[in-house]
Amino acid sequence: MNFPVLKAAAYALVHAPNILLTHGTTQLLEGAKNEQSQYLKELPSALRSFDQAAAYPPNQAYIGAIKPKDLEQIAQPWYEQKLESASRFGPYGEIMPEDEFYALMKIVDVFDLIKLEKGFRAEIQAKLEKHPLFDQDDLALLGPGADLEDLQKMLKADASPMKIGSDLIGAVAPAHDLDQALSASIMFENLAAKASAVLVLRHLFRENGIDPLDVDYIIECSEEAAGDMNQRGGGNFAKAIGEMCGLKNATGSDLRSFCSGPVHALVSAAALVQAGVFKNVVVVAGGATAKLGMNGREHLKKGMPILEDLLGAFAVLISSNDGINPQIRTDTVGRHTIGSGSSPQAVLTAVVTDPLERAGLSIRDVDLFAPELQNPEITVPAGAGNVAEANFKMIAALGVKRGDLERSELADFASRHGMPGYAPTQGHIPSGVPFLGAGRDLILEGEIKNFMIIGKGSLFLARLTNLFDGISFLVEKNPGLKASAGTAPKDEVRRIIAEAMQDLAAILDQ
Amino acid sequence: MDLENQRRIKEIAEKHGAENVVVVLGGGEAEASGLAAETVTAGDPTYAGPLAGVSLGLPVYHIFDLKQIVDEAVWEEQISMMEMVLDVDEIIKEVASFRDRPSSG
């Protein structure tokens, strides 16, 4: 079978400590309940600087500067380690500072809802001129800049603040005076999702030498809803993002399924390519401002820095088979069905062992599993445990039950077939997708032959169903195009013979 | 514990009477299971939800406590994998510490 391939992957993080304070829902709810909150008073002192966040080993793994497995060699807590080799830019993308990100939000704001303070605007233009992804056309979109007084007037008219420390450097105006789906805070959230997606998508093209004009379709899979009061999730982030990245030949749409959304999007992209509907499909997602500082209370209580200070974004290109890049086995897609049941055992059976069984493979045959890859330093102090490790243990236990593994192999299964979690807790970001870049490289380098991406989602959070969700697929080394190359000439010969017979018939008719 | 779950448990206990309700937990970790057990006995320790300051004193068990009374086939299909993975003794101990407190009534 001619499978689609994983052609490229890009990753970006945005350091957003001030957005955490102004737009993280944990902080907003705390402020609404108690203006004098001790937590909110102490929180700023526990925020990290950009350099601290950039040098944090899991973040360096996310942008591809180190391999996920390298984290096993770094002593925990990682937040006390500083990677000396750390750089803002990595092979897969970058970690962007907050001031530049505010400017990027303005660049992607086609409805002119954002005003930047004049002095800040001048400073940030000088910084962005040095950035490899932005040209003069982008910088012209920064607009003329506004006086501080104008920004304060905007805030009185329900605008949402953009702050650096105590300085007000900009504001996002509401896009409608009464429509809550277009309020300033929703527009802030959506513009941040759009801007971070634009950042990562531009990296995808630049780092991989891909022409944006070759892309046919975009599937956007963040956790936000773009729309108005008549259709709150109407869309369409995909085309709004593509427009800012020069994808003039593409159309697109948005796909949602809580944390498993990206894996659904990847399966859809792979299917579109394999069916021959499109040759090149991009899957992209920006970050979620609401989740910034989600477990801040617990981190602060345990004397840790606030680690959820980053927006996460990723972009992946799925293309028709080139005989080189790792292929997506669309014949072994695992899926949690409506009838599967919601116990962890039922979910993992549906997404891991059922598809392997169909493919005639054992758990042992999969070199690496990439399930929910939340950074444990974020989740363990918050009482949610080591999510990645729990997944590897569960997969191993299923393997023992199936007879694929010996019970004695349970203990070291995670180190042989897994990896430490390293993704920011941005909902849709940790579910398998952070590993697509590193996994692709490991296959191309001959280090592994395959890996499985597993997405899981908590659908009950929307209060419409108690169902859980899960979907998975296997990526494997490309065996080359030999098989299809053998059949192509045969088809060509048949076509030539058929044409010759038609010509002969025409001559005979005459 | 999830605020919505606190609201539902409170409602069920009020409707049927605390003496007619048993809470069965499925948490994967001792500390989190303990917090849930504390919430339905002494009240929400985080003071965030509807059970803040409300001591329902409900009898609370983890599903691991109930292996003897669960159908073997169901256990095999639904729980056996997690039984292999989780720290069963630690979870049972933690939940029991709240169930057996005098204030849990």
Coordinates of C-alpha atoms in Angstrom, one line a residue:
Chain A
M1 CA 0.0 0.0 0.0
N2 CA 1.2 3.5 -0.8
F3 CA 1.1 5.3 2.6
P4 CA 1.4 9.0 3.2
V5 CA 4.6 10.3 4.8
L6 CA 5.6 12.5 7.8
K7 CA 7.5 15.0 5.8
A8 CA 8.3 17.7 8.4
A9 CA 7.5 18.9 11.9
A10 CA 8.1 22.2 13.7
Y11 CA 7.7 23.3 17.3
A12 CA 7.5 26.6 19.1
L13 CA 7.0 27.9 22.6
V14 CA 6.2 31.4 23.7
H15 CA 7.3 32.5 27.2
A16 CA 4.2 34.3 28.5
P17 CA 4.5 35.2 32.3
N18 CA 2.5 38.4 32.0
I19 CA -0.2 36.7 29.9
L20 CA -0.3 34.1 32.6
L21 CA -1.2 36.8 35.1
T22 CA -3.7 38.6 33.0
H23 CA -5.4 35.7 31.1
G24 CA -4.7 32.4 32.8
T25 CA -8.1 31.1 34.1
T26 CA -6.7 29.9 37.4
Q27 CA -5.5 33.5 38.2
L28 CA -8.7 35.1 36.7
L29 CA -11.0 32.9 38.9
E30 CA -8.8 33.5 42.0
G31 CA -9.0 37.3 41.4
A32 CA -12.8 37.1 40.9
K33 CA -13.2 35.3 44.2
N34 CA -10.8 37.2 46.2
E35 CA -9.1 40.4 45.2
Q36 CA -6.8 40.2 48.2
S37 CA -5.7 36.7 47.3
Q38 CA -2.4 35.7 48.9
Y39 CA -1.7 33.5 46.0
L40 CA -2.0 36.3 43.5
K41 CA 0.3 38.5 45.7
E42 CA 3.0 35.9 45.9
L43 CA 2.7 34.6 42.3
P44 CA 4.9 37.2 40.5
S45 CA 7.9 36.4 42.6
A46 CA 7.8 32.8 41.4
L47 CA 7.7 33.6 37.7
R48 CA 10.7 32.7 35.6
S49 CA 12.8 35.0 33.4
F50 CA 13.0 34.3 29.7
D51 CA 16.5 32.9 30.0
Q52 CA 15.4 30.5 32.8
A53 CA 12.5 29.3 30.7
A54 CA 14.6 28.9 27.6
A55 CA 17.4 27.0 29.4
Y56 CA 14.9 24.6 31.0
P57 CA 15.8 21.2 29.6
P58 CA 12.3 20.0 28.7
N59 CA 11.8 23.2 26.7
Q60 CA 15.0 22.5 24.8
A61 CA 13.8 19.0 24.1
Y62 CA 10.5 20.5 22.7
I63 CA 12.3 22.6 20.1
G64 CA 14.6 19.7 19.2
A65 CA 17.9 21.0 20.7
I66 CA 18.2 17.8 22.7
K67 CA 16.5 14.4 22.2
P68 CA 13.7 13.5 24.6
K69 CA 15.7 10.5 25.9
D70 CA 18.6 12.9 26.8
L71 CA 16.4 14.1 29.7
E72 CA 17.0 10.7 31.4
Q73 CA 20.6 11.8 31.8
I74 CA 19.8 15.1 33.4
A75 CA 19.2 15.1 37.2
Q76 CA 15.8 16.3 38.5
P77 CA 14.5 18.8 39.4
W78 CA 15.2 20.0 35.8
Y79 CA 14.2 23.5 36.9
E80 CA 17.4 23.7 39.0
Q81 CA 19.5 22.7 36.0
K82 CA 20.5 25.1 33.3
L83 CA 21.5 23.7 29.9
E84 CA 24.7 25.5 29.1
S85 CA 24.1 24.8 25.4
A86 CA 20.6 26.3 25.5
S87 CA 19.6 28.6 22.7
R88 CA 16.4 30.4 21.9
F89 CA 16.4 28.7 18.5
G90 CA 16.5 24.9 17.9
P91 CA 16.3 22.6 14.9
Y92 CA 12.5 22.5 15.0
G93 CA 11.7 26.1 15.9
E94 CA 12.1 28.5 18.8
I95 CA 11.2 29.8 22.2
M96 CA 9.9 33.4 21.7
P97 CA 10.0 36.1 24.4
E98 CA 6.8 37.7 25.4
D99 CA 7.5 41.2 24.1
E100 CA 8.1 39.9 20.6
F101 CA 5.0 37.8 20.8
Y102 CA 2.8 40.8 21.7
A103 CA 4.2 42.4 18.4
L104 CA 3.4 39.2 16.5
M105 CA -0.2 39.3 17.9
K106 CA -0.4 42.8 16.4
I107 CA 1.0 41.6 13.1
V108 CA -1.6 38.9 12.7
D109 CA -4.5 41.2 13.9
V110 CA -6.2 42.0 10.6
F111 CA -9.2 43.8 12.3
D112 CA -6.9 46.3 14.0
L113 CA -8.2 45.5 17.5
I114 CA -4.7 45.8 19.0
K115 CA -2.9 49.0 19.8
L116 CA 0.7 49.0 20.9
E117 CA 2.2 51.9 22.9
K118 CA 4.5 54.1 20.8
G119 CA 7.7 53.6 22.7
F120 CA 7.2 49.9 22.9
R121 CA 6.3 49.7 19.2
A122 CA 9.6 51.4 18.2
E123 CA 11.7 49.1 20.5
I124 CA 10.1 46.0 19.3
Q125 CA 10.5 46.8 15.6
A126 CA 14.2 47.0 16.2
K127 CA 14.2 43.6 17.8
L128 CA 12.0 41.9 15.1
E129 CA 14.1 43.3 12.3
K130 CA 16.7 40.8 13.5
H131 CA 14.3 37.9 13.5
P132 CA 14.7 35.5 10.6
L133 CA 10.9 35.0 10.1
F134 CA 9.8 38.6 9.7
D135 CA 10.3 41.0 6.8
Q136 CA 9.5 44.6 6.2
D137 CA 5.9 43.8 5.1
D138 CA 5.3 42.2 8.4
L139 CA 6.8 45.1 10.3
A140 CA 4.6 47.6 8.5
L141 CA 1.6 45.8 10.1
L142 CA 2.8 47.0 13.5
G143 CA 0.9 50.2 12.8
P144 CA 1.6 53.7 14.0
G145 CA 1.5 53.1 17.8
A146 CA -0.7 54.7 20.4
D147 CA -0.2 57.0 23.4
L148 CA -0.4 55.5 26.9
E149 CA -3.5 57.7 27.5
D150 CA -5.3 56.1 24.5
L151 CA -4.5 52.6 25.9
Q152 CA -6.0 53.6 29.3
K153 CA -9.1 54.8 27.6
M154 CA -9.3 51.5 25.7
L155 CA -9.2 49.6 29.1
K156 CA -12.1 51.7 30.4
A157 CA -14.0 50.6 27.3
D158 CA -13.5 46.9 28.2
A159 CA -10.3 46.3 26.3
S160 CA -7.9 43.5 27.5
P161 CA -4.4 44.6 28.7
M162 CA -1.0 43.6 27.3
K163 CA 1.5 44.1 30.1
I164 CA 5.2 43.7 30.7
G165 CA 5.6 43.7 34.4
S166 CA 3.7 46.8 35.6
D167 CA 4.0 48.6 32.2
L168 CA 0.9 48.7 30.0
I169 CA 2.4 48.3 26.5
G170 CA -0.8 47.6 24.5
A171 CA -4.4 46.6 24.6
V172 CA -6.9 44.4 22.7
A173 CA -10.2 46.0 22.0
P174 CA -13.5 44.0 22.0
A175 CA -14.6 43.2 18.5
H176 CA -18.3 43.8 19.4
D177 CA -19.9 45.8 22.2
L178 CA -22.3 43.1 23.4
D179 CA -21.3 39.8 21.8
Q180 CA -19.5 37.7 24.4
A181 CA -18.0 35.5 21.8
L182 CA -16.1 38.6 20.4
S183 CA -15.2 40.1 23.8
A184 CA -11.7 41.5 24.3
S185 CA -10.6 38.5 26.4
I186 CA -11.8 36.0 23.8
M187 CA -10.2 38.0 21.0
F188 CA -6.9 38.1 23.1
E189 CA -7.1 34.3 23.4
N190 CA -7.9 33.7 19.7
L191 CA -5.2 36.2 18.5
A192 CA -2.7 34.5 20.7
A193 CA -3.6 31.1 19.3
K194 CA -3.4 32.5 15.8
A195 CA -0.1 34.3 16.3
S196 CA 1.6 31.2 17.9
A197 CA 0.4 29.0 15.1
V198 CA 1.7 31.5 12.5
L199 CA 5.1 31.4 14.3
V200 CA 5.4 27.7 14.2
L201 CA 4.1 27.3 10.7
R202 CA 6.6 29.8 9.3
H203 CA 9.3 27.7 11.1
L204 CA 8.0 24.6 9.4
F205 CA 8.6 26.1 6.0
R206 CA 11.9 27.8 6.8
E207 CA 13.6 25.0 8.6
N208 CA 12.6 22.4 6.0
G209 CA 13.0 24.4 2.8
I210 CA 9.3 23.8 1.9
D211 CA 7.4 26.2 -0.5
P212 CA 4.1 27.3 1.2
L213 CA 2.5 27.5 -2.2
D214 CA 2.8 23.7 -2.4
V215 CA 0.3 23.2 0.5
D216 CA -3.2 22.2 -0.6
Y217 CA -5.0 22.0 2.8
I218 CA -4.7 23.1 6.4
I219 CA -6.2 21.4 9.4
E220 CA -6.1 23.5 12.5
C221 CA -6.5 21.7 15.9
S222 CA -5.9 24.1 18.8
E223 CA -8.4 24.2 21.7
E224 CA -9.9 27.6 21.0
A225 CA -13.2 28.5 19.4
A226 CA -13.4 31.2 16.7
G227 CA -16.8 32.6 15.9
D228 CA -19.5 35.0 17.0
M229 CA -22.6 34.6 19.3
N230 CA -24.5 33.0 16.5
Q231 CA -21.9 30.3 15.9
R232 CA -19.4 30.2 18.8
G233 CA -17.1 27.7 17.2
G234 CA -17.8 28.7 13.6
G235 CA -14.1 28.9 12.6
N236 CA -11.9 29.2 10.7
F237 CA -8.4 29.4 12.3
A238 CA -6.9 27.3 9.5
K239 CA -7.3 29.8 6.7
A240 CA -6.6 32.8 9.0
I241 CA -3.2 31.2 9.9
G242 CA -2.5 30.1 6.3
E243 CA -3.2 33.7 5.1
M244 CA -0.4 35.0 7.3
C245 CA 2.1 32.4 6.0
G246 CA 1.6 32.7 2.3
L247 CA -0.4 29.5 1.7
K248 CA -2.2 31.0 -1.2
N249 CA -3.1 27.7 -2.9
A250 CA -4.5 26.1 0.3
T251 CA -7.9 26.0 1.9
G252 CA -8.6 24.5 5.3
S253 CA -10.8 24.0 8.4
D254 CA -10.7 23.5 12.1
L255 CA -11.0 20.1 14.0
R256 CA -11.6 19.7 17.7
S257 CA -11.6 16.8 20.2
F258 CA -10.0 18.2 23.4
C259 CA -6.5 16.8 23.9
S260 CA -6.8 14.2 21.2
G261 CA -7.7 16.8 18.6
P262 CA -4.2 16.8 17.0
V263 CA -4.1 13.1 16.5
H264 CA -7.6 13.1 14.9
A265 CA -6.3 15.9 12.6
L266 CA -3.2 13.9 11.7
V267 CA -5.3 10.9 10.8
S268 CA -7.6 13.1 8.7
A269 CA -4.6 14.6 7.0
A270 CA -3.0 11.2 6.2
A271 CA -6.4 10.0 4.8
L272 CA -6.8 13.0 2.5
V273 CA -3.3 12.4 1.2
Q274 CA -3.6 8.7 0.8
A275 CA -6.9 9.0 -1.0
G276 CA -5.2 11.4 -3.5
V277 CA -7.6 14.3 -2.6
F278 CA -4.6 16.5 -1.7
K279 CA -0.8 16.0 -2.0
N280 CA 0.4 18.2 0.9
V281 CA -1.7 18.8 4.1
V282 CA -0.5 20.9 7.0
V283 CA -1.7 20.2 10.6
V284 CA -1.2 23.1 12.9
A285 CA -2.1 24.4 16.4
G286 CA -1.3 27.5 18.4
G287 CA -1.2 27.8 22.2
A288 CA -3.9 28.2 24.9
T289 CA -3.6 31.3 27.1
A290 CA -6.3 30.0 29.5
K291 CA -4.1 27.1 30.6
L292 CA -1.1 29.3 31.7
G293 CA -0.4 28.8 35.4
M294 CA -3.2 26.2 35.6
N295 CA -1.4 24.5 38.6
G296 CA 0.3 27.6 39.8
R297 CA -1.2 27.3 43.3
E298 CA 0.4 23.9 43.8
H299 CA 3.7 24.9 42.3
L300 CA 3.9 28.0 44.6
K301 CA 2.9 25.9 47.6
K302 CA 5.8 23.5 46.9
G303 CA 8.3 26.3 46.6
M304 CA 8.8 25.8 42.8
P305 CA 8.9 28.2 40.0
I306 CA 5.7 28.6 38.0
L307 CA 6.5 26.1 35.2
E308 CA 3.3 26.6 33.1
D309 CA 4.5 29.9 31.7
L310 CA 4.7 28.8 28.1
L311 CA 2.3 28.7 25.2
G312 CA 2.9 25.6 23.0
A313 CA 2.5 25.3 19.3
F314 CA 3.3 22.7 16.6
A315 CA 3.0 22.2 12.8
V316 CA 3.3 19.1 10.8
L317 CA 3.4 18.4 7.0
I318 CA 1.8 15.2 5.7
S319 CA 2.7 14.5 2.1
S320 CA 2.3 11.8 -0.6
N321 CA 4.8 9.0 -0.4
D322 CA 8.3 10.1 -1.5
G323 CA 10.0 6.8 -0.6
I324 CA 12.2 8.5 2.0
N325 CA 10.3 10.0 4.9
P326 CA 8.7 7.8 7.5
Q327 CA 5.2 6.5 6.5
I328 CA 2.0 6.7 8.4
R329 CA 0.3 3.3 8.6
T330 CA -3.3 4.3 7.9
D331 CA -4.2 0.6 8.0
T332 CA -3.5 0.4 11.8
V333 CA -5.2 3.4 13.2
G334 CA -6.4 2.7 16.7
R335 CA -9.6 4.2 17.9
H336 CA -11.6 4.5 21.1
T337 CA -15.2 3.9 19.9
I338 CA -18.4 5.0 21.5
G339 CA -18.9 1.4 22.7
S340 CA -15.3 0.9 23.9
G341 CA -16.0 1.8 27.6
S342 CA -14.2 4.5 29.6
S343 CA -11.9 2.5 32.0
P344 CA -8.2 3.1 31.3
Q345 CA -7.9 -0.6 30.4
A346 CA -10.7 -0.3 27.8
V347 CA -9.2 2.9 26.3
L348 CA -5.7 1.5 26.0
T349 CA -7.0 -1.8 24.6
A350 CA -8.8 0.1 21.9
V351 CA -6.0 2.5 21.0
V352 CA -2.9 0.3 21.5
T353 CA -3.5 -3.5 21.4
D354 CA -6.5 -3.7 19.0
P355 CA -4.7 -1.9 16.1
L356 CA -1.4 -3.9 16.8
E357 CA -3.4 -7.1 16.7
R358 CA -4.9 -6.2 13.4
A359 CA -1.4 -5.5 12.0
G360 CA -0.1 -8.8 13.4
L361 CA 2.3 -7.0 15.7
S362 CA 3.1 -7.4 19.4
I363 CA 3.8 -4.6 21.9
R364 CA 7.4 -5.6 21.7
D365 CA 7.5 -4.8 18.0
V366 CA 6.9 -1.1 18.6
D367 CA 10.2 0.6 19.3
L368 CA 8.8 3.7 21.1
F369 CA 5.4 4.7 22.3
A370 CA 4.5 8.4 22.4
P371 CA 1.3 8.8 24.6
E372 CA 0.5 11.8 26.7
L373 CA 3.9 13.4 27.2
Q374 CA 3.2 15.9 29.9
N375 CA 6.3 17.2 31.8
P376 CA 6.1 15.3 35.1
E377 CA 7.6 18.3 37.0
I378 CA 4.4 20.1 36.2
T379 CA 1.9 17.3 36.9
V380 CA 3.4 15.5 39.9
P381 CA 3.3 18.4 42.3
A382 CA -0.2 19.1 41.2
G383 CA -1.4 15.6 42.3
A384 CA -1.9 14.3 38.7
G385 CA 1.1 11.9 38.9
N386 CA 3.7 11.2 36.2
V387 CA 1.3 10.9 33.2
A388 CA 3.8 9.6 30.6
E389 CA 5.2 7.0 33.0
A390 CA 1.7 5.9 34.0
N391 CA 1.0 5.3 30.3
F392 CA 4.1 3.2 29.8
K393 CA 3.2 1.2 32.8
M394 CA -0.3 0.6 31.5
I395 CA 0.9 -0.4 28.1
A396 CA 3.4 -2.8 29.6
A397 CA 0.6 -4.3 31.9
L398 CA -1.5 -4.8 28.8
G399 CA 1.5 -6.5 27.2
V400 CA 1.8 -8.9 30.1
K401 CA -1.9 -9.7 29.9
R402 CA -1.7 -10.4 26.2
G403 CA 1.4 -12.6 26.7
D404 CA 3.6 -10.2 24.7
L405 CA 5.8 -9.4 27.7
E406 CA 7.0 -11.3 30.7
R407 CA 6.0 -9.8 34.1
S408 CA 9.6 -9.3 34.9
E409 CA 9.8 -6.8 32.0
L410 CA 7.3 -4.4 33.5
A411 CA 9.9 -2.5 35.5
D412 CA 12.1 -1.4 32.6
F413 CA 9.5 -1.1 29.9
A414 CA 9.4 2.7 30.2
S415 CA 13.1 3.1 29.7
R416 CA 13.1 0.7 26.7
H417 CA 9.9 1.7 24.9
G418 CA 9.2 5.1 26.4
M419 CA 10.7 8.5 27.2
P420 CA 10.4 11.1 29.9
G421 CA 7.5 13.6 29.5
Y422 CA 8.6 17.0 28.3
A423 CA 5.6 18.8 26.9
P424 CA 4.0 21.9 28.5
T425 CA 0.5 21.2 29.9
Q426 CA -1.3 23.0 27.0
G427 CA -4.1 20.4 26.6
H428 CA -3.8 19.5 23.0
I429 CA 0.0 19.8 22.9
P430 CA 1.2 16.8 25.0
S431 CA -0.8 14.1 23.4
G432 CA 1.8 12.3 21.3
V433 CA 2.5 15.1 18.8
P434 CA 5.6 16.5 20.5
F435 CA 7.5 13.4 19.5
L436 CA 6.7 13.5 15.7
G437 CA 9.8 15.6 15.0
A438 CA 12.3 13.6 17.1
G439 CA 10.6 10.3 16.1
R440 CA 11.0 11.2 12.4
D441 CA 14.7 12.0 12.9
L442 CA 15.3 8.8 14.8
I443 CA 13.8 6.7 12.0
L444 CA 15.7 8.7 9.3
E445 CA 18.9 8.2 11.3
G446 CA 18.3 4.5 11.6
E447 CA 18.0 4.5 15.4
I448 CA 14.5 3.1 15.5
K449 CA 12.2 1.4 12.9
N450 CA 8.9 2.7 14.2
F451 CA 6.9 4.5 16.9
M452 CA 3.3 4.9 17.9
I453 CA 1.5 8.2 18.5
I454 CA -1.3 8.1 21.0
G455 CA -3.8 10.9 21.6
K456 CA -6.3 10.8 24.5
G457 CA -9.0 13.3 25.4
S458 CA -11.4 14.1 28.2
L459 CA -14.6 14.7 26.4
F460 CA -16.6 14.9 29.6
L461 CA -15.2 18.3 30.3
A462 CA -17.7 19.8 27.8
R463 CA -20.6 18.3 29.9
L464 CA -22.3 16.8 26.8
T465 CA -21.2 13.2 27.3
N466 CA -19.4 11.1 29.8
L467 CA -17.3 9.5 27.1
F468 CA -13.5 9.5 26.9
D469 CA -11.6 9.7 23.7
G470 CA -8.5 8.1 22.2
I471 CA -6.9 7.6 18.7
S472 CA -3.5 6.4 17.6
F473 CA -1.4 5.5 14.6
L474 CA 1.9 3.9 13.8
V475 CA 4.7 5.6 12.0
E476 CA 7.4 3.4 10.4
K477 CA 10.5 3.5 8.3
N478 CA 9.8 4.0 4.6
P479 CA 10.7 0.8 2.7
G480 CA 11.1 2.9 -0.5
L481 CA 8.9 3.1 -3.6
K482 CA 10.1 -0.2 -5.1
A483 CA 6.8 -2.0 -5.0
S484 CA 4.9 0.8 -6.7
A485 CA 7.7 1.4 -9.2
G486 CA 7.3 -2.2 -10.3
T487 CA 3.6 -1.8 -11.1
A488 CA 3.8 1.6 -12.7
P489 CA 5.4 0.6 -16.0
K490 CA 2.9 -2.3 -16.3
D491 CA 0.1 0.2 -16.2
E492 CA 1.9 2.4 -18.6
V493 CA 2.3 -0.6 -21.1
R494 CA -1.4 -1.4 -20.7
R495 CA -2.3 2.3 -21.5
I496 CA 0.0 2.3 -24.6
I497 CA -1.5 -1.0 -25.9
A498 CA -5.0 0.3 -25.3
E499 CA -4.3 3.5 -27.2
A500 CA -2.7 1.5 -30.1
M501 CA -5.8 -0.8 -30.3
Q502 CA -8.1 2.3 -30.4
D503 CA -5.9 3.8 -33.2
L504 CA -6.0 0.5 -35.1
A505 CA -9.8 0.3 -34.7
A506 CA -10.2 3.8 -36.0
I507 CA -8.0 3.0 -39.1
L508 CA -10.0 -0.2 -39.7
D509 CA -13.3 1.8 -39.4
Q510 CA -12.1 4.1 -42.1
Chain B
M1 CA -12.3 16.9 43.6
D2 CA -14.0 18.3 40.6
L3 CA -16.5 21.0 41.6
E4 CA -19.3 19.5 39.5
N5 CA -18.8 16.1 41.1
Q6 CA -18.9 17.7 44.5
R7 CA -22.2 19.4 43.6
R8 CA -23.7 16.1 42.4
I9 CA -22.5 14.1 45.4
K10 CA -24.0 16.7 47.8
E11 CA -27.3 16.6 45.9
I12 CA -27.5 12.8 46.0
A13 CA -26.7 12.7 49.7
E14 CA -29.3 15.3 50.4
K15 CA -31.9 13.5 48.3
H16 CA -31.4 10.0 49.6
G17 CA -29.9 10.6 53.0
A18 CA -26.2 10.1 53.8
E19 CA -26.9 6.7 55.4
N20 CA -28.1 5.4 52.0
V21 CA -25.1 6.5 49.9
V22 CA -21.7 4.9 49.4
V23 CA -18.9 6.6 47.4
V24 CA -16.7 4.4 45.3
L25 CA -13.5 6.0 44.1
G26 CA -11.4 5.1 41.0
G27 CA -8.4 7.4 41.5
G28 CA -5.1 6.3 40.2
E29 CA -2.9 7.7 43.0
A30 CA -3.0 7.6 46.8
E31 CA -2.8 11.4 47.5
A32 CA -5.5 12.3 45.0
S33 CA -7.7 9.4 46.2
G34 CA -7.2 10.6 49.8
L35 CA -8.2 14.1 48.8
A36 CA -11.4 12.8 47.3
A37 CA -12.1 10.6 50.3
E38 CA -11.6 13.6 52.6
T39 CA -13.9 15.7 50.5
V40 CA -16.9 13.3 50.9
T41 CA -16.2 12.8 54.6
A42 CA -14.8 15.9 56.3
G43 CA -15.4 18.3 53.5
D44 CA -13.5 19.9 50.6
P45 CA -10.0 20.6 52.0
T46 CA -9.3 23.2 49.2
Y47 CA -12.4 25.2 50.2
A48 CA -13.1 25.7 46.5
G49 CA -16.3 23.6 45.9
P50 CA -19.8 23.0 47.2
L51 CA -18.5 20.6 49.9
A52 CA -16.3 23.3 51.5
G53 CA -17.2 23.2 55.2
V54 CA -19.8 20.5 54.6
S55 CA -19.0 17.2 56.4
L56 CA -21.2 14.6 54.7
G57 CA -19.5 11.7 56.5
L58 CA -20.2 9.3 53.6
P59 CA -18.8 5.8 53.7
V60 CA -16.0 5.9 51.0
Y61 CA -14.1 3.0 49.4
H62 CA -11.7 2.7 46.5
I63 CA -12.7 0.1 43.9
F64 CA -9.6 -1.8 45.0
D65 CA -11.3 -2.3 48.4
L66 CA -14.2 -4.1 46.7
K67 CA -12.4 -6.8 44.6
Q68 CA -14.2 -9.6 46.6
I69 CA -17.6 -8.4 45.6
V70 CA -17.0 -7.6 41.9
D71 CA -17.7 -10.1 39.2
E72 CA -14.5 -11.8 38.2
A73 CA -14.9 -11.3 34.5
V74 CA -15.8 -7.6 34.9
W75 CA -12.7 -7.2 37.1
E76 CA -10.5 -8.9 34.5
E77 CA -11.8 -6.7 31.7
Q78 CA -12.0 -3.4 33.5
I79 CA -9.6 -3.3 36.5
S80 CA -6.9 -6.0 36.2
M81 CA -4.5 -3.9 34.1
M82 CA -4.6 -1.0 36.5
E83 CA -4.2 -3.4 39.5
M84 CA -0.9 -4.4 38.0
V85 CA 0.2 -0.8 37.5
L86 CA -0.9 1.1 40.6
D87 CA 0.2 1.1 44.2
V88 CA -2.9 -0.7 45.4
D89 CA -1.9 -1.0 49.1
E90 CA -0.9 2.6 49.4
I91 CA -4.2 3.8 47.8
I92 CA -6.3 1.5 50.1
K93 CA -4.4 2.7 53.2
E94 CA -4.9 6.4 52.3
V95 CA -8.6 6.1 51.6
A96 CA -9.1 4.0 54.8
S97 CA -7.4 6.7 56.8
F98 CA -10.2 9.1 56.0
R99 CA -13.0 6.5 56.1
D100 CA -12.1 5.4 59.6
R101 CA -11.8 8.9 61.1
P102 CA -14.4 9.4 63.9
S103 CA -15.6 12.6 62.3
S104 CA -16.6 10.7 59.2
G105 CA -19.4 9.3 61.2

